[in-house]
Short mmCIF file of the C-alpha atoms (twelve columns), coordinates in Angstrom:
data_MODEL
# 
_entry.id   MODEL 
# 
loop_
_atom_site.group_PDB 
_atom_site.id 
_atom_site.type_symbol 
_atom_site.label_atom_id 
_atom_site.label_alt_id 
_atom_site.label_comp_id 
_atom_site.label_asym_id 
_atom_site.label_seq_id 
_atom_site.Cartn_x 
_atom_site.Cartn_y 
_atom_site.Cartn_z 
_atom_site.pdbx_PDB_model_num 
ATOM 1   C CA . UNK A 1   106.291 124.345 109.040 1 
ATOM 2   C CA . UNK A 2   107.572 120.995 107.738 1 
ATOM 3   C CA . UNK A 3   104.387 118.118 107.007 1 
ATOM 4   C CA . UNK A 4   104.582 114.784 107.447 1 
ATOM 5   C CA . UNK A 5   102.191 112.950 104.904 1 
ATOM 6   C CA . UNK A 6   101.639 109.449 106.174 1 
ATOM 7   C CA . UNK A 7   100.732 107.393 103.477 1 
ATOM 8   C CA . UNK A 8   100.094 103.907 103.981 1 
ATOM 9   C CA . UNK A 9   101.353 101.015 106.120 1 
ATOM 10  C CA . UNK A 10  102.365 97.322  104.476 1 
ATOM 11  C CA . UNK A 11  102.551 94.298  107.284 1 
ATOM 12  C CA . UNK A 12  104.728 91.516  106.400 1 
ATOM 13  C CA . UNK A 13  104.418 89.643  109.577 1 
ATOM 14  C CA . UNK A 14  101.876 90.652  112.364 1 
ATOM 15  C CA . UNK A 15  102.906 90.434  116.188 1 
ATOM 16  C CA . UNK A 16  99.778  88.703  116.792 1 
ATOM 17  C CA . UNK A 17  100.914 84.562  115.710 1 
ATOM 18  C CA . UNK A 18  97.731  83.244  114.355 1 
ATOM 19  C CA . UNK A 19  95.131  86.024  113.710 1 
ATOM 20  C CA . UNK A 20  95.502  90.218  112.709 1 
ATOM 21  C CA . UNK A 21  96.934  92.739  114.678 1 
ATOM 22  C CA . UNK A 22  94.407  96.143  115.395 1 
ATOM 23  C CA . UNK A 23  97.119  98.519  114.648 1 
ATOM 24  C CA . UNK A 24  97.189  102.223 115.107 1 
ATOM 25  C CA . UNK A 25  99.702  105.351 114.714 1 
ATOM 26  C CA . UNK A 26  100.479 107.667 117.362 1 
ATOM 27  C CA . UNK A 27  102.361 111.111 116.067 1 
ATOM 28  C CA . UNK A 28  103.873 113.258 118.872 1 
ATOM 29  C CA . UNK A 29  101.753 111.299 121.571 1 
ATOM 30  C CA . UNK A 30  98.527  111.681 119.568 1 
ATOM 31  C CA . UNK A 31  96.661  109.388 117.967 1 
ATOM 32  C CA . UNK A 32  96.401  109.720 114.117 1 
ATOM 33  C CA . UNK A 33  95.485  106.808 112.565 1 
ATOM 34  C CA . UNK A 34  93.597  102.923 113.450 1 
ATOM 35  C CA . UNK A 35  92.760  101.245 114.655 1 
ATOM 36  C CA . UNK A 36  92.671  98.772  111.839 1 
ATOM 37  C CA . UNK A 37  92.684  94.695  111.180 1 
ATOM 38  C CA . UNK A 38  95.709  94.034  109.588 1 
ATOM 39  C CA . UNK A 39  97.072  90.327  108.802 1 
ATOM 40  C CA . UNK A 40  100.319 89.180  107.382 1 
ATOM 41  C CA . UNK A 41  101.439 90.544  103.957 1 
ATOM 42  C CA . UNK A 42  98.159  93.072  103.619 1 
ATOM 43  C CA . UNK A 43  98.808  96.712  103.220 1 
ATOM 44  C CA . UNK A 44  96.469  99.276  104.526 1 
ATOM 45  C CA . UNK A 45  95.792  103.565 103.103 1 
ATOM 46  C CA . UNK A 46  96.957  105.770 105.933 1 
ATOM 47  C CA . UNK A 47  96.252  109.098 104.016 1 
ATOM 48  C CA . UNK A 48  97.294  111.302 106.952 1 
ATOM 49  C CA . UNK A 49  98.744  114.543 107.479 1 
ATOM 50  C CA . UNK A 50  100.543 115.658 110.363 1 
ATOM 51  C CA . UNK A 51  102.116 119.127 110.786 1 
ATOM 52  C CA . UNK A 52  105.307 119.230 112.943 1 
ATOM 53  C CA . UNK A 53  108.423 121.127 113.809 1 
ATOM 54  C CA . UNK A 54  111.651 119.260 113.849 1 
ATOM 55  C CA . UNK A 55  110.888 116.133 114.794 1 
ATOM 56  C CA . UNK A 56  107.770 113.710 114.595 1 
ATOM 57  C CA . UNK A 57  107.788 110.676 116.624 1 
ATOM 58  C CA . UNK A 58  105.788 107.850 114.990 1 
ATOM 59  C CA . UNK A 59  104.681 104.860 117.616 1 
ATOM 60  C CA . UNK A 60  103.019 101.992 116.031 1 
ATOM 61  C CA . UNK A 61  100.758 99.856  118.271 1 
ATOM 62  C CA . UNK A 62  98.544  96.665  118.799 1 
ATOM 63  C CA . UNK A 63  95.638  97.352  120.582 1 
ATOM 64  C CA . UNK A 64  95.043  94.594  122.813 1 
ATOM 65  C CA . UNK A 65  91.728  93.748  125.033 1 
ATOM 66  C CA . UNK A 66  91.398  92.593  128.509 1 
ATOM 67  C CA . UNK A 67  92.100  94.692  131.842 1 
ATOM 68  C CA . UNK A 68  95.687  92.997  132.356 1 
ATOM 69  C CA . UNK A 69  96.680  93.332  128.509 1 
ATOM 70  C CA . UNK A 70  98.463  96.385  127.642 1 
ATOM 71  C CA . UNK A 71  98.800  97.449  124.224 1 
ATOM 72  C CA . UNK A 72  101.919 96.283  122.005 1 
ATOM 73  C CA . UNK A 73  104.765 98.853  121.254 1 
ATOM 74  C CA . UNK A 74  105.866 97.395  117.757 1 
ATOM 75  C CA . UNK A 75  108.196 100.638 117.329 1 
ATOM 76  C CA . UNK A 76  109.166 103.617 116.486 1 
ATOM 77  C CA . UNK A 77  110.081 105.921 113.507 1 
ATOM 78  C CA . UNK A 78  111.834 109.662 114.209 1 
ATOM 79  C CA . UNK A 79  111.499 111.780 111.225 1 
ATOM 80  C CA . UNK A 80  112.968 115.150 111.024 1 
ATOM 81  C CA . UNK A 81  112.393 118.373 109.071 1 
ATOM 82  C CA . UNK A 82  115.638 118.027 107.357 1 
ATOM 83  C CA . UNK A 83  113.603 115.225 104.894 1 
ATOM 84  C CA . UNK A 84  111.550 117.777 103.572 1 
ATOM 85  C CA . UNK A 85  111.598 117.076 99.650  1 
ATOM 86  C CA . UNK A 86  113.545 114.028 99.554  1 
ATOM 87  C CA . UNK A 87  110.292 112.121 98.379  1 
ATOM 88  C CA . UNK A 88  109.114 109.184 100.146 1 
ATOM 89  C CA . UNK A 89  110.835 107.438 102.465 1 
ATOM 90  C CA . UNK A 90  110.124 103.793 104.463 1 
ATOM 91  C CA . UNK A 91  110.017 103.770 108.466 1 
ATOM 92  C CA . UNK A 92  110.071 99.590  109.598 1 
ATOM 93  C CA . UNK A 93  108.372 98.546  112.599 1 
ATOM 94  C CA . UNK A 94  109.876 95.534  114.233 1 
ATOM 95  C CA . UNK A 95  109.445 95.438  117.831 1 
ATOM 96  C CA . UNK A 96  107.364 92.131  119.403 1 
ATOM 97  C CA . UNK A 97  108.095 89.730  116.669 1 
ATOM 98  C CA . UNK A 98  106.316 91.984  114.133 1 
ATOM 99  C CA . UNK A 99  107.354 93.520  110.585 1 
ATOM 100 C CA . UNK A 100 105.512 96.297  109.201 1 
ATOM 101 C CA . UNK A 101 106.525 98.604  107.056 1 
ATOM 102 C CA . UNK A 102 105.677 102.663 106.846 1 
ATOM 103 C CA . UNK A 103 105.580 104.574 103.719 1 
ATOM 104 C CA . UNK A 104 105.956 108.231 104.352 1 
ATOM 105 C CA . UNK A 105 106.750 111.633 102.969 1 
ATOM 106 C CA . UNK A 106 107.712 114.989 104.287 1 
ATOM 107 C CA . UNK A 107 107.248 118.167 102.632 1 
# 
């Protein structure tokens, strides 16, 4: 069974204009990673692992507060098992005005 090692996450620009984002990583609809204060050009350690079959579906979000504020959907990365030993790979996150960038490896 392929793993996806989820290493760390680099934000160039944050959706949020003016203060961080609270970002977190959902894997296959389940929540992995965050939430965490990110601003513009800082980099946080992920140091996840995620098992998976063929495909892992990686959401990015901004958690938002407030009853009518939903949570931001920056984007989304689709690894498969077929980049099992290619070493590691980048996944960007642009949705909302935001850049982040997702470093990654399957093995």
């Amino acid at each position: 069974m392929p793993k996806l090692k989820l290493k760390s996450l680099y934000c160039e620009t944050t959706e949020d204009s003016g203060g961080p984002d609270e970002a977190y990583l959902i894997v296959n609809g389940e929540q992995v990673w965050g939430t965490q204060s990110i601003n513009d050009r800082e980099g946080r350690p992920v140091d996840k692992e995620v098992d998976f079959s063929t495909s892992a579906e990686i959401k990015l979000y901004d958690e938002d507060t407030g009853i009518f504020d939903k949570d931001d959907h920056l984007g989304t990365v689709t690894v498969g098992s077929d980049m099992a030993g290619k070493g590691e790979q980048q996944g960007k996150f642009t949705d909302d005005g935001a850049n982040y960038t997702l470093y990654y490896e399957v093995v």
